[in-house]
Amino acid sequence: MAERIRTISWADPELAGQATFTMRGLEAVRAMFRGELPKPPMGELLGFAGELAEEGRAVLSVVPAEYHSNNAGTAHGGLAGALMDAALTTAVLTVLPENHYVNTLQLSLHYVRPLLIDGGKVLAEGTVVHRGNTITTASAEIRTADARLCVHGTGTFMIRRFRRD
Ligand SMILES: CC(C)(COP(=O)(O)OP(=O)(O)OC[C@H]1O[C@@H](n2cnc3c(N)ncnc32)[C@H](O)[C@@H]1OP(=O)(O)O)[C@@H](O)C(=O)NCCC(=O)NCCSC(=O)Cc1ccccc1
């Protein structure tokens, strides 16, 4: 058996969480993208990178690799699912005030082109569609570097105020 080994590291997620609660969402996301706050461990595990964040919009990326494979020669659908969730929730975070956090309630995804292993970086762009007091909706797309659509979808998110008790 040709065994491959991959080593990853991550930071204590509580440190990022605590800092996040005292910052506006956009400020926290940008600090994370600059490497000044730790990424979520799941993002480290899958190799996600932050590309761009502005009010109501976020772009994340990943380079699909063999360790993302589904054994059928393409990236496992869970990679795109996790990247879509991350792009959507990050877009929602950019519109949150201090002391708020986001929970994913529902995702709907359409896989129209595979993410190819060693096919280069793909970009996931999330955009807030509707910002309610408690419920927010957003849409996202994953495209190849040459703009070919791979996955599109939407999500519903609950915005909660963080309670320190
Ligand atoms: C192929 C189809 C399902 C149907 O498409 P149609 O409507 O008939 O459209 P069309 O045929 O036009 O194809 C579109 C474009 O895609 C290209 N292309 C297709 N296949 C390949 C390929 N193999 N390699 C390279 N390229 C390929 C194709 O050439 C075309 O490109 P073009 O426009 O000419 O430049 C498409 O929607 C699709 O691939 N969706 C993504 C599904 C997906 O990735 N799901 C998640 C993974 S599943 C999972 O993980 C579960 C699991 C777990 C554990 C273990 C095992 C399994």
GROMACS .gro file of C-alpha atoms and ligand atoms in nm:
model
  222
    1MET     CA    1   0.000   0.000   0.000
    2ALA     CA    2   0.139   0.341  -0.098
    3GLU     CA    3   0.081   0.535   0.220
    4ARG     CA    4   0.075   0.916   0.222
    5ILE     CA    5   0.116   1.123   0.536
    6ARG     CA    6  -0.004   1.479   0.588
    7THR     CA    7   0.073   1.689   0.895
    8ILE     CA    8  -0.144   1.982   0.992
    9SER     CA    9  -0.151   2.219   1.288
   10TRP     CA   10  -0.415   2.451   1.427
   11ALA     CA   11  -0.462   2.707   1.700
   12ASP     CA   12  -0.688   2.695   2.004
   13PRO     CA   13  -1.027   2.792   1.854
   14GLU     CA   14  -1.135   2.954   2.180
   15LEU     CA   15  -0.878   3.233   2.133
   16ALA     CA   16  -1.026   3.325   1.796
   17GLY     CA   17  -1.377   3.288   1.933
   18GLN     CA   18  -1.314   3.522   2.224
   19ALA     CA   19  -1.152   3.787   2.002
   20THR     CA   20  -1.433   3.757   1.749
   21PHE     CA   21  -1.699   3.839   2.005
   22THR     CA   22  -1.546   4.179   2.081
   23MET     CA   23  -1.496   4.279   1.716
   24ARG     CA   24  -1.733   4.369   1.434
   25GLY     CA   25  -1.773   4.069   1.204
   26LEU     CA   26  -1.597   4.229   0.908
   27GLU     CA   27  -1.305   4.337   1.127
   28ALA     CA   28  -1.271   3.982   1.269
   29VAL     CA   29  -1.288   3.817   0.925
   30ARG     CA   30  -1.026   4.053   0.784
   31ALA     CA   31  -0.798   3.989   1.087
   32MET     CA   32  -0.837   3.615   1.024
   33PHE     CA   33  -0.758   3.654   0.655
   34ARG     CA   34  -0.443   3.854   0.746
   35GLY     CA   35  -0.335   3.574   0.984
   36GLU     CA   36  -0.379   3.790   1.295
   37LEU     CA   37  -0.654   3.561   1.429
   38PRO     CA   38  -0.650   3.182   1.394
   39LYS     CA   39  -0.864   3.020   1.127
   40PRO     CA   40  -1.127   2.767   1.240
   41PRO     CA   41  -0.955   2.426   1.279
   42MET     CA   42  -1.183   2.283   1.009
   43GLY     CA   43  -1.044   2.541   0.765
   44GLU     CA   44  -0.688   2.437   0.856
   45LEU     CA   45  -0.780   2.070   0.813
   46LEU     CA   46  -0.920   2.121   0.464
   47GLY     CA   47  -0.670   2.391   0.357
   48PHE     CA   48  -0.907   2.684   0.311
   49ALA     CA   49  -0.765   3.033   0.253
   50GLY     CA   50  -0.931   3.373   0.286
   51GLU     CA   51  -0.906   3.583  -0.030
   52LEU     CA   52  -1.132   3.886   0.014
   53ALA     CA   53  -1.387   4.024   0.259
   54GLU     CA   54  -1.610   4.327   0.231
   55GLU     CA   55  -1.951   4.421   0.370
   56GLY     CA   56  -2.188   4.138   0.264
   57ARG     CA   57  -1.933   3.946   0.056
   58ALA     CA   58  -1.649   3.699   0.116
   59VAL     CA   59  -1.423   3.493  -0.109
   60LEU     CA   60  -1.247   3.177   0.017
   61SER     CA   61  -1.033   2.931  -0.178
   62VAL     CA   62  -0.893   2.581  -0.169
   63VAL     CA   63  -0.660   2.381  -0.392
   64PRO     CA   64  -0.824   2.036  -0.424
   65ALA     CA   65  -0.560   1.773  -0.354
   66GLU     CA   66  -0.541   1.397  -0.335
   67TYR     CA   67  -0.630   1.399   0.036
   68HIS     CA   68  -0.966   1.557  -0.063
   69SER     CA   69  -1.041   1.273  -0.306
   70ASN     CA   70  -1.354   1.053  -0.301
   71ASN     CA   71  -1.173   0.752  -0.458
   72ALA     CA   72  -1.356   0.824  -0.785
   73GLY     CA   73  -1.088   1.063  -0.912
   74THR     CA   74  -1.252   1.392  -0.810
   75ALA     CA   75  -1.283   1.586  -0.485
   76HIS     CA   76  -1.532   1.446  -0.233
   77GLY     CA   77  -1.857   1.640  -0.234
   78GLY     CA   78  -1.797   1.723   0.132
   79LEU     CA   79  -1.506   1.948   0.034
   80ALA     CA   80  -1.729   2.173  -0.178
   81GLY     CA   81  -2.001   2.147   0.087
   82ALA     CA   82  -1.767   2.265   0.360
   83LEU     CA   83  -1.623   2.539   0.139
   84MET     CA   84  -1.972   2.662   0.047
   85ASP     CA   85  -2.072   2.666   0.416
   86ALA     CA   86  -1.753   2.855   0.501
   87ALA     CA   87  -1.798   3.113   0.222
   88LEU     CA   88  -2.164   3.165   0.312
   89THR     CA   89  -2.110   3.198   0.687
   90THR     CA   90  -1.808   3.424   0.634
   91ALA     CA   91  -2.019   3.652   0.411
   92VAL     CA   92  -2.284   3.662   0.685
   93LEU     CA   93  -2.018   3.739   0.949
   94THR     CA   94  -1.915   4.050   0.752
   95VAL     CA   95  -2.252   4.212   0.830
   96LEU     CA   96  -2.261   4.128   1.203
   97PRO     CA   97  -2.197   4.376   1.485
   98GLU     CA   98  -1.983   4.288   1.788
   99ASN     CA   99  -2.101   4.009   2.020
  100HIS     CA  100  -2.295   3.819   1.754
  101TYR     CA  101  -2.239   3.483   1.594
  102VAL     CA  102  -2.388   3.283   1.311
  103ASN     CA  103  -2.536   2.932   1.290
  104THR     CA  104  -2.606   2.750   0.964
  105LEU     CA  105  -2.969   2.630   0.953
  106GLN     CA  106  -2.997   2.504   0.597
  107LEU     CA  107  -2.783   2.460   0.284
  108SER     CA  108  -2.895   2.381  -0.070
  109LEU     CA  109  -2.616   2.295  -0.315
  110HIS     CA  110  -2.599   2.211  -0.685
  111TYR     CA  111  -2.284   2.031  -0.801
  112VAL     CA  112  -2.262   2.106  -1.174
  113ARG     CA  113  -1.892   2.040  -1.239
  114PRO     CA  114  -1.645   1.836  -1.033
  115LEU     CA  115  -1.364   1.994  -0.833
  116LEU     CA  116  -1.065   1.827  -0.992
  117ILE     CA  117  -0.774   1.694  -0.792
  118ASP     CA  118  -0.463   1.893  -0.890
  119GLY     CA  119  -0.683   2.105  -1.118
  120GLY     CA  120  -0.568   2.421  -0.940
  121LYS     CA  121  -0.728   2.664  -0.698
  122VAL     CA  122  -1.106   2.705  -0.683
  123LEU     CA  123  -1.274   3.016  -0.542
  124ALA     CA  124  -1.595   3.027  -0.340
  125GLU     CA  125  -1.774   3.360  -0.330
  126GLY     CA  126  -2.051   3.409  -0.074
  127THR     CA  127  -2.296   3.702  -0.084
  128VAL     CA  128  -2.559   3.806   0.169
  129VAL     CA  129  -2.900   3.823   0.002
  130HIS     CA  130  -3.125   3.918   0.296
  131ARG     CA  131  -3.027   4.039   0.643
  132GLY     CA  132  -3.307   3.993   0.896
  133ASN     CA  133  -3.295   4.046   1.272
  134THR     CA  134  -3.260   3.674   1.339
  135ILE     CA  135  -3.261   3.500   0.999
  136THR     CA  136  -3.026   3.584   0.714
  137THR     CA  137  -3.007   3.424   0.368
  138ALA     CA  138  -2.703   3.411   0.140
  139SER     CA  139  -2.594   3.261  -0.189
  140ALA     CA  140  -2.257   3.129  -0.304
  141GLU     CA  141  -2.077   2.987  -0.604
  142ILE     CA  142  -1.757   2.790  -0.646
  143ARG     CA  143  -1.569   2.859  -0.968
  144THR     CA  144  -1.237   2.748  -1.114
  145ALA     CA  145  -0.963   3.009  -1.155
  146ASP     CA  146  -1.081   3.050  -1.517
  147ALA     CA  147  -1.438   3.119  -1.392
  148ARG     CA  148  -1.605   2.787  -1.475
  149LEU     CA  149  -1.900   2.725  -1.241
  150CYS     CA  150  -1.863   2.408  -1.028
  151VAL     CA  151  -2.115   2.449  -0.744
  152HIS     CA  152  -2.387   2.702  -0.668
  153GLY     CA  153  -2.620   2.720  -0.374
  154THR     CA  154  -2.792   2.907  -0.097
  155GLY     CA  155  -2.810   2.893   0.280
  156THR     CA  156  -3.022   3.011   0.570
  157PHE     CA  157  -2.846   3.136   0.883
  158MET     CA  158  -2.950   3.230   1.234
  159ILE     CA  159  -2.790   3.535   1.392
  160ARG     CA  160  -2.756   3.514   1.770
  161ARG     CA  161  -2.625   3.751   2.032
  162PHE     CA  162  -2.339   3.598   2.231
  163ARG     CA  163  -2.424   3.560   2.600
  164ARG     CA  164  -2.139   3.542   2.849
  165ASP     CA  165  -2.300   3.335   3.127
  166LIG     C1  166  -2.118   1.492  -1.469
  166LIG     C2  167  -2.233   1.560  -1.400
  166LIG     C3  168  -2.281   1.477  -1.281
  166LIG     C4  169  -2.350   1.573  -1.495
  166LIG     O1  170  -2.317   1.668  -1.585
  166LIG     P1  171  -2.399   1.706  -1.713
  166LIG     O2  172  -2.510   1.793  -1.681
  166LIG     O3  173  -2.425   1.589  -1.795
  166LIG     O4  174  -2.285   1.801  -1.768
  166LIG     P2  175  -2.154   1.777  -1.849
  166LIG     O5  176  -2.137   1.637  -1.895
  166LIG     O6  177  -2.159   1.889  -1.940
  166LIG     O7  178  -2.042   1.798  -1.732
  166LIG     C5  179  -2.009   1.924  -1.681
  166LIG     C6  180  -1.859   1.948  -1.696
  166LIG     O8  181  -1.792   1.865  -1.599
  166LIG     C7  182  -1.686   1.795  -1.667
  166LIG     N1  183  -1.664   1.669  -1.599
  166LIG     C8  184  -1.758   1.585  -1.553
  166LIG     N2  185  -1.700   1.481  -1.490
  166LIG     C9  186  -1.566   1.499  -1.500
  166LIG    C10  187  -1.453   1.427  -1.454
  166LIG     N3  188  -1.465   1.311  -1.387
  166LIG     N4  189  -1.333   1.476  -1.478
  166LIG    C11  190  -1.317   1.592  -1.546
  166LIG     N5  191  -1.420   1.668  -1.590
  166LIG    C12  192  -1.544   1.619  -1.569
  166LIG    C13  193  -1.737   1.775  -1.808
  166LIG     O9  194  -1.631   1.749  -1.897
  166LIG    C14  195  -1.803   1.910  -1.833
  166LIG    O10  196  -1.703   2.006  -1.864
  166LIG     P3  197  -1.714   2.103  -1.992
  166LIG    O11  198  -1.837   2.188  -1.967
  166LIG    O12  199  -1.727   2.016  -2.111
  166LIG    O13  200  -1.587   2.184  -1.986
  166LIG    C15  201  -2.189   1.702  -1.353
  166LIG    O14  202  -2.303   1.772  -1.308
  166LIG    C16  203  -2.086   1.694  -1.245
  166LIG    O15  204  -1.975   1.642  -1.265
  166LIG     N6  205  -2.119   1.749  -1.125
  166LIG    C17  206  -2.029   1.745  -1.012
  166LIG    C18  207  -2.054   1.618  -0.928
  166LIG    C19  208  -1.955   1.612  -0.813
  166LIG    O16  209  -1.839   1.643  -0.831
  166LIG     N7  210  -2.008   1.572  -0.694
  166LIG    C20  211  -1.926   1.561  -0.578
  166LIG    C21  212  -1.840   1.438  -0.582
  166LIG     S1  213  -1.938   1.290  -0.556
  166LIG    C22  214  -1.891   1.234  -0.400
  166LIG    O17  215  -1.800   1.282  -0.345
  166LIG    C23  216  -1.968   1.118  -0.346
  166LIG    C24  217  -1.872   1.007  -0.321
  166LIG    C25  218  -1.819   0.987  -0.196
  166LIG    C26  219  -1.733   0.882  -0.170
  166LIG    C27  220  -1.699   0.794  -0.273
  166LIG    C28  221  -1.752   0.814  -0.400
  166LIG    C29  222  -1.840   0.919  -0.424
   0.00000   0.00000   0.00000
